[in-house]
Coordinates of C-alpha atoms in Angstrom, one line a residue:
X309 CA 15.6 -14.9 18.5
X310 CA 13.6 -11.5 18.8
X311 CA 11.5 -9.9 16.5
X312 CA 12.3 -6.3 14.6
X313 CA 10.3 -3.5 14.3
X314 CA 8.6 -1.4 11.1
X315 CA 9.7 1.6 10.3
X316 CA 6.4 2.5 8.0
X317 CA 5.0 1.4 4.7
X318 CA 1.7 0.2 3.7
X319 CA -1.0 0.2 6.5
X320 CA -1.3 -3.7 8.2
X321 CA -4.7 -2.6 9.3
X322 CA -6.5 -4.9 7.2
X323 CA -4.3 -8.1 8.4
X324 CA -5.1 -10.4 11.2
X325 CA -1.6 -10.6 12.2
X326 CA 1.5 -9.6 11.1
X327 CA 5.0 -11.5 12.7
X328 CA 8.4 -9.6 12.4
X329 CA 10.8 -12.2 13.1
X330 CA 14.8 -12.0 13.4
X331 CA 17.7 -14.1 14.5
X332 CA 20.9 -12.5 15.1
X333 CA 23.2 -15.5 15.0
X334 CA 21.7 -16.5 11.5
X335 CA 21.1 -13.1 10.0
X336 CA 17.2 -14.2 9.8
X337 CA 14.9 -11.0 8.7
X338 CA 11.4 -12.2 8.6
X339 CA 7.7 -11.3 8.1
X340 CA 4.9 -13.5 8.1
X341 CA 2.0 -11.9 6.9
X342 CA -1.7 -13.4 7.8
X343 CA -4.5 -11.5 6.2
X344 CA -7.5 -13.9 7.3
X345 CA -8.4 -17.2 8.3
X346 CA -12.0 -16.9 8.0
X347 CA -11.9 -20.3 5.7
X348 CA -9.1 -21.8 7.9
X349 CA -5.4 -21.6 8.7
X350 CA -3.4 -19.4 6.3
X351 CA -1.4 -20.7 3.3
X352 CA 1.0 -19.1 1.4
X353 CA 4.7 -19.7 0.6
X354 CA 7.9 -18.0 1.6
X355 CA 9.3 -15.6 -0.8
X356 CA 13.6 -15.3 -0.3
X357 CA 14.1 -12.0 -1.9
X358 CA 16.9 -9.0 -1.3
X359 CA 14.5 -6.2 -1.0
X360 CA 16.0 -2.7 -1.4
X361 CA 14.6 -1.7 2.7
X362 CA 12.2 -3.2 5.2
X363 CA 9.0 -1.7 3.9
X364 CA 9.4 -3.0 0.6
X365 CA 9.6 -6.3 2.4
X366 CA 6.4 -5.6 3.8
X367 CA 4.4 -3.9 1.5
X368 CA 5.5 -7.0 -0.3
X369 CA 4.0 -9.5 2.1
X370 CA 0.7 -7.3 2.7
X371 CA 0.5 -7.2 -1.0
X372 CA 0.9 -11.2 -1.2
X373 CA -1.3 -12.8 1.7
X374 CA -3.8 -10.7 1.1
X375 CA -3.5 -12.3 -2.8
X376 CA -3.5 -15.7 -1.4
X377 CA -6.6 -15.3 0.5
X378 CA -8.5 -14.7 -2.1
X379 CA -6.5 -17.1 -4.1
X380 CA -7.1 -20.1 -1.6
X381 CA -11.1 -19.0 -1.4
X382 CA -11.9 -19.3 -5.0
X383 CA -9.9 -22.0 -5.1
X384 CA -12.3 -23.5 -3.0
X385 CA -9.8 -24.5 -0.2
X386 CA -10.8 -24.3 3.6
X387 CA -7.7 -22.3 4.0
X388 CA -7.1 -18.4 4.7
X389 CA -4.3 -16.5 3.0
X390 CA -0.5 -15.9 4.1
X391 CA 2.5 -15.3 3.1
X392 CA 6.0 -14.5 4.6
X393 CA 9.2 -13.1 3.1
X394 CA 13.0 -13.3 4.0
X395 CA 14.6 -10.4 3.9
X396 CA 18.3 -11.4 1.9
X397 CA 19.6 -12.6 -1.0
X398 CA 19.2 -16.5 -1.4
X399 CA 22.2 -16.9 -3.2
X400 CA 24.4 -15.7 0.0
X401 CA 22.5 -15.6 3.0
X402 CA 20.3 -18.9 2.6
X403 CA 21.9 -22.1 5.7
X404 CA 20.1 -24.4 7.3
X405 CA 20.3 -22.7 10.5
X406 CA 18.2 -19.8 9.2
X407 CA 15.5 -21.9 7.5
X408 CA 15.9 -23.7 10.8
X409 CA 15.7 -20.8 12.5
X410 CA 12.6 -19.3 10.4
X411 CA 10.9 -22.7 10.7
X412 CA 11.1 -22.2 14.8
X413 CA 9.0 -19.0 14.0
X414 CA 6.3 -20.3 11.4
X415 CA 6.2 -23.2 14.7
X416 CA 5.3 -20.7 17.0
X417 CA 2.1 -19.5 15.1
X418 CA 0.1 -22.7 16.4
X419 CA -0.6 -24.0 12.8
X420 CA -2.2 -20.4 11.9
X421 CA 0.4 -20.2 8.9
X422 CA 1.1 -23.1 6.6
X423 CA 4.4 -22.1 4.6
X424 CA 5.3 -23.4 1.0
X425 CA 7.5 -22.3 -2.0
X426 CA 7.8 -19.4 -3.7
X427 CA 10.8 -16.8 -5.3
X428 CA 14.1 -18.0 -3.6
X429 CA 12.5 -21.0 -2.1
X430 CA 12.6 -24.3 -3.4
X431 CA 11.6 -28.0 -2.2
X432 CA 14.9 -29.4 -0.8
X433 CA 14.2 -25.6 1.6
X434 CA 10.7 -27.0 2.7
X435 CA 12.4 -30.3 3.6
X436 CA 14.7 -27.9 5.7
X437 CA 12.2 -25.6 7.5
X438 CA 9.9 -29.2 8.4
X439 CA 12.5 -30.4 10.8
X440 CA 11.8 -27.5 12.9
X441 CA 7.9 -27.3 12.0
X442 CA 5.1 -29.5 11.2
X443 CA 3.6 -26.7 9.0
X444 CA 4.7 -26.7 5.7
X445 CA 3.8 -28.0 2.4
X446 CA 5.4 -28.2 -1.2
X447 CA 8.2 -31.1 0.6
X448 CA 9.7 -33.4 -1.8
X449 CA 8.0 -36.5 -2.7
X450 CA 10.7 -38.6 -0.6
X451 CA 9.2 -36.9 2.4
X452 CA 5.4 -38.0 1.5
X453 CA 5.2 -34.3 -0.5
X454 CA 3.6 -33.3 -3.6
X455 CA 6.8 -32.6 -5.4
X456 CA 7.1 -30.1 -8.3
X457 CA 3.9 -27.6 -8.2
X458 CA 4.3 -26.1 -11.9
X459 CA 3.0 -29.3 -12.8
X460 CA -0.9 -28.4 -11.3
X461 CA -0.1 -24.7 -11.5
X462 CA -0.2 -24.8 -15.7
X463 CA -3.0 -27.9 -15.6
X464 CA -5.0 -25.1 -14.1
X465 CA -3.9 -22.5 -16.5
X466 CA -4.9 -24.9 -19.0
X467 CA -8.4 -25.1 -17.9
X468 CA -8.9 -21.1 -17.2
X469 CA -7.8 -21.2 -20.7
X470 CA -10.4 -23.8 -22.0
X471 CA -13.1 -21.9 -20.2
X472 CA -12.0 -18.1 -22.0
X473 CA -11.7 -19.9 -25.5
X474 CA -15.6 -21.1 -24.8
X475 CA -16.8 -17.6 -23.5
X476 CA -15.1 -15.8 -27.0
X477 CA -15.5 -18.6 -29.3
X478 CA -18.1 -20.8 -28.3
X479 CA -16.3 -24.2 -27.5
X480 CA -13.9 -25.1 -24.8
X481 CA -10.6 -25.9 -26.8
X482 CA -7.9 -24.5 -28.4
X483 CA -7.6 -26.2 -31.6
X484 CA -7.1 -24.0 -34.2
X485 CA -5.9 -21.1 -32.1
X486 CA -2.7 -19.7 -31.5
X487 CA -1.5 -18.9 -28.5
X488 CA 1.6 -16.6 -27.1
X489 CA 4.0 -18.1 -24.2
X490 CA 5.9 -15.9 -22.5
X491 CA 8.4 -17.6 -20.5
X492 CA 9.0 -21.2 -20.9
X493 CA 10.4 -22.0 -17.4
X494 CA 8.4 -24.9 -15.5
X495 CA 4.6 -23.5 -15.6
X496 CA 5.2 -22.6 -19.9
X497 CA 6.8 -25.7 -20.6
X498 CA 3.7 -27.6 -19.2
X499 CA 1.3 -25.3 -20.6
X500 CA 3.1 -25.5 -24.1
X501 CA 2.4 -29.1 -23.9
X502 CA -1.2 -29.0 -23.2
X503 CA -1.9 -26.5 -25.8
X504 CA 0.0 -28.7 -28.6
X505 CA -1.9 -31.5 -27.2
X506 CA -5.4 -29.5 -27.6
X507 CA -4.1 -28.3 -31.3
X508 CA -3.4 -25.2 -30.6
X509 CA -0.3 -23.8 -32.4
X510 CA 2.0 -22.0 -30.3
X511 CA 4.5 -19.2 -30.6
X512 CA 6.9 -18.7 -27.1
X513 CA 9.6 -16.5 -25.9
X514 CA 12.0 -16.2 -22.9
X515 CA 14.9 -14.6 -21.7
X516 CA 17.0 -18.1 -21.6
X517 CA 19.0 -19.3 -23.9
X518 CA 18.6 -23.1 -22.6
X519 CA 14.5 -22.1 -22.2
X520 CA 14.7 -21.6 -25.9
X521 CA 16.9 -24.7 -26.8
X522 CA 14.8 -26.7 -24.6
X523 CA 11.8 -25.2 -27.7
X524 CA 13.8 -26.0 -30.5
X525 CA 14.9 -29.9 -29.2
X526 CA 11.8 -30.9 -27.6
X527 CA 8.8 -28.9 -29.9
X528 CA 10.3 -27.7 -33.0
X529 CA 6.4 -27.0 -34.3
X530 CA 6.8 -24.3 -31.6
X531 CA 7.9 -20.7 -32.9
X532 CA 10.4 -18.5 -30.7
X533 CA 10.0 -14.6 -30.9
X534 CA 13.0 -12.5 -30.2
X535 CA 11.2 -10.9 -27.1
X536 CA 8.4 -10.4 -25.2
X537 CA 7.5 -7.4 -27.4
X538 CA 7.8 -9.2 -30.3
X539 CA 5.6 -12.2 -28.9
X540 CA 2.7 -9.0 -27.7
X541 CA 2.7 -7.5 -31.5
X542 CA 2.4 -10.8 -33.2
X543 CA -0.8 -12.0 -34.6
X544 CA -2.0 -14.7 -31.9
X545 CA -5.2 -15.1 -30.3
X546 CA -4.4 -15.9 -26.8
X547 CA -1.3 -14.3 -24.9
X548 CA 0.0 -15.9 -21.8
X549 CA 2.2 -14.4 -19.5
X550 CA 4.0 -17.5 -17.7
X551 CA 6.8 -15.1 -16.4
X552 CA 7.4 -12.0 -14.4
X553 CA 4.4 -9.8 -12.8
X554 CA 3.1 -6.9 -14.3
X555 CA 3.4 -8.2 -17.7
X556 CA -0.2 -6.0 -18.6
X557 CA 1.0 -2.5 -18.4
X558 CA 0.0 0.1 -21.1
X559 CA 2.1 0.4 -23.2
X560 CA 1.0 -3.9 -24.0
X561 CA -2.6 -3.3 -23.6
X562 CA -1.9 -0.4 -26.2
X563 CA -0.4 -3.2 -28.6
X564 CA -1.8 -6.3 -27.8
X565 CA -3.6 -8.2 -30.8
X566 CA -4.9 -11.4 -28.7
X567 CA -8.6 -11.7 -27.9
X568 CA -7.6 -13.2 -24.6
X569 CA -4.9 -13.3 -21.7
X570 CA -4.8 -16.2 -19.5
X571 CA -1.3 -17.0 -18.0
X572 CA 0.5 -18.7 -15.2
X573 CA 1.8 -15.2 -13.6
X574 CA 1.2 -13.8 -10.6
X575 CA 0.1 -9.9 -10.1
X576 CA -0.3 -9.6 -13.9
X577 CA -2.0 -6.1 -13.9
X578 CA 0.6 -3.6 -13.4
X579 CA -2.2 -1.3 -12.0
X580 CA -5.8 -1.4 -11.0
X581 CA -6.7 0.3 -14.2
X582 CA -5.5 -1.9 -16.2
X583 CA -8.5 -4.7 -16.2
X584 CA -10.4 -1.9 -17.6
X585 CA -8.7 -1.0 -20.2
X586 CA -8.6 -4.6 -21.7
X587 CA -12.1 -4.9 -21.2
X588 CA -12.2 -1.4 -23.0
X589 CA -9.8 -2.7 -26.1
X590 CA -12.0 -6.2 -26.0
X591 CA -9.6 -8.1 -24.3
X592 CA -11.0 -11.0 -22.1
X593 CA -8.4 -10.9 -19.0
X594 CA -9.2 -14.4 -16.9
X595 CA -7.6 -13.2 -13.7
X596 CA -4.3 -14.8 -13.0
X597 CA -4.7 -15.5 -9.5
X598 CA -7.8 -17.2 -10.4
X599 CA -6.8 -19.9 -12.6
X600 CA -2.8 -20.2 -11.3
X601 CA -4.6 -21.7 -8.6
X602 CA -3.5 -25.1 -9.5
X603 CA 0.1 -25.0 -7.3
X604 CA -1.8 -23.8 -4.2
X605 CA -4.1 -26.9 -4.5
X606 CA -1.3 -29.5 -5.5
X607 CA 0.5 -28.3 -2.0
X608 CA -2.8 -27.6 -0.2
X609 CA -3.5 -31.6 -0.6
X610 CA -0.6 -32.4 1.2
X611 CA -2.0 -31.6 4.5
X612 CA -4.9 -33.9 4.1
X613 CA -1.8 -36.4 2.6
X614 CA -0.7 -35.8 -0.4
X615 CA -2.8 -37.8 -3.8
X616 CA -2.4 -36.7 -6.8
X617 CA -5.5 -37.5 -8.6
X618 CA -7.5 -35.7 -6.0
X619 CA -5.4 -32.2 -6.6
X620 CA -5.5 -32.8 -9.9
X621 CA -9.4 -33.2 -10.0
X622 CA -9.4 -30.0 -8.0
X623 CA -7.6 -28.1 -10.1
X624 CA -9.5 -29.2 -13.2
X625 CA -12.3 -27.5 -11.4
X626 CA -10.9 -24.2 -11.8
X627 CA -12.5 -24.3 -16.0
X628 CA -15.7 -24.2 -14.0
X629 CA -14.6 -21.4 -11.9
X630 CA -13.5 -19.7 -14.4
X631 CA -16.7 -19.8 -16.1
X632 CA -18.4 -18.8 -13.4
X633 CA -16.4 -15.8 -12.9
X634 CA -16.9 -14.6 -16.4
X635 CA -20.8 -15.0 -16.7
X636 CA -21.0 -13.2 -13.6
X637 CA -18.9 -10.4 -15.5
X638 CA -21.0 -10.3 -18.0
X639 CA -24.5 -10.3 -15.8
X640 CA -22.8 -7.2 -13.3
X641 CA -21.6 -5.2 -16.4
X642 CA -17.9 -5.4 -14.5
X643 CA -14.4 -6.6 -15.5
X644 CA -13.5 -10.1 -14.6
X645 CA -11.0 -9.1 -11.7
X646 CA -13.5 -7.1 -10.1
X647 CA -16.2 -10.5 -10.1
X648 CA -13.3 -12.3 -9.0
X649 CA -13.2 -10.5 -6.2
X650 CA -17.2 -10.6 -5.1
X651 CA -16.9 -14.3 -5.7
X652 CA -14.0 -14.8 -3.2
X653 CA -15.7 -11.6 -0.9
X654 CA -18.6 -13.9 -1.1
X655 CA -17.5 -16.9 0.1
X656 CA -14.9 -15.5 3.2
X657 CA -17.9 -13.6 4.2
X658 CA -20.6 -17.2 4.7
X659 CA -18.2 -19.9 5.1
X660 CA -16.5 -18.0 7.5
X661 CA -20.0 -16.6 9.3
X662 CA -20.1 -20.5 10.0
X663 CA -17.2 -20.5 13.1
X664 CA -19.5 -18.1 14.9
X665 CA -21.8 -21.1 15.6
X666 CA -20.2 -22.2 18.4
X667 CA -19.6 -26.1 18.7
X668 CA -18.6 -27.7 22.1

């Protein structure tokens, strides 16, 4: 086991540590990415992805544990933000000996880095990378785990959802509305649930054909779209992403005839700019990172031992987050994302002033 070296790409300066890791014998290429611990050890899952070169791999897990930091603060864990990505394609490269292998590394951190799930990475892998480490969440029930995290993940959606629908329309529901899912894989199906349940109606698209049978067997009230762009132009007054990232470019904003976005995706805004330009077209944008929070707490809870209730009572919290966020929007004249951000700022910056009072 060694480690490997950058060739360039986005500047790590802002990280607290950064972990190129590689064994031979397994073909493991590895980067573990720990942006801060201010709130406490780093947590962030482990994202199995052929990237084109090594800087995209990088720029990929900057990009990410810098995410989940602020992620896991507003989230109100007591844990930093990481992340760490496997250079390969799951599909051909994935053993055991290299999530063993991988596992050895996340070990040798000290319980600085917490790993869990993410693209490429499932539970039965967790299960895998915990015989060589004791930090790792999102492990399958049989192993004392917290199971499938979609299920919190679109709970939370849910709530950021309830707390939009009050800031537009004055109550906390969405009765009456009806609301755009794109991508029914295990975060839309959930949500689609909750919303029926709430009495909103619901119109949904994905690229599967078995996403969209599953629709038509299971909620044949639901209405499926051709596409995406189909699903953007119709007349709904929510739109939820619940697929791919940069689902809000231009071109969407340009067309987009919902009042609100809240969805289950990660890295939604395809730029920077594009939080303004909602707030410019009178969109309300309830940033994703904000209320997908639900699938961070469901495998945060494990470490304390996994109890379902108790994530779930967390994640409910994230309607009151959410309406946090947006009144402080309002109050500093500022889109949503950028309040976001000062709330999480906020609280790395005091709860993390607290370690500097030294205990013996």
């Amino acid at each position: 086991m060694g480690v490997f070296t950058s060739t360039g790409g986005q500047d790590p300066a802002g990280h607290e540590q950064v972990v190129f890791c590689q064994d031979r014998h397994t073909g493991l290429k590895a980067i573990i990415g720990i942006y801060s611990t201010a709130l406490g050890p780093a947590l962030g899952g482990t994202r199995f992805y052929p990237y084109t070169n090594e800087d995209a791999a990088l720029n990929d897990v900057l990009d990410l544990s810098r995410g989940m930091a602020y992620k896991n603060a507003l989230a109100g864990l007591d844990l930093g933000g990481g992340k760490a990505v496997i250079w390969g394609d799951p599909e051909l490269d994935k053993s055991e000996a290299l999530l063993r292998a991988y596992g050895r590394f996340v070990q040798s951190l000290g319980g600085r880095y917490y790993t869990a799930c993410d693209v490429g990475t499932y539970v039965a892998d967790m299960d895998v990378i915990a015989r060589e480490t004791r930090f790792v969440t999102g492990r399958s029930v049989e192993h004392g785990g917290a199971g499938d995290s979609s299920v919190l993940t679109a709970w939370g959606v849910f709530q950021g959802m309830r707390a939009a629908a009050e800031h537009v329309w004055g109550s906390p529901t969405l009765a009456g509305r009806r609301v755009g899912v794109a991508g029914l894989g295990k975060v839309g199906k959930h949500l689609t649930a909750h919303l029926l349940d709430d009495g909103a109606s619901v119109v949904a698209t994905d690229v599967s054909e078995s996403a969209l049978r599953w629709a038509r067997e299971t909620y044949p009230q639901v209405d499926l779209v051709a596409d995406t762009a189909a699903l953007v132009a119709a007349d709904i007054d929510v739109y939820a992403p619940c697929a791919l990232g940069g689902a809000l470019d231009d071109d969407t904003v340009a067309t987009l005839r919902a009042r609100v976005v809240t969805g289950g995706a990660n890295n939604q805004l395809a730029h920077p700019g594009i939080d303004k330009l909602l707030a410019d077209r009178g969109i309300l944008y309830t940033p994703d990172y904000v209320v997908n929070a639900g699938g961070v707490i469901q495998v945060a809870d494990e470490i304390e031992g996994f109890n379902f209730e108790r994530a779930k009572l967390r994640a409910t919290r994230i309607f009151d987050t959410t309406r946090e966020i947006l009144r402080l929007a309002d109050a500093e004249g500022v889109p949503p994302a950028a309040a976001a951000d000062r709330l999480a700022e906020r609280r790395m910056a005091e709860v993390g002033r607290l370690r500097t009072i030294h205990l013996s």
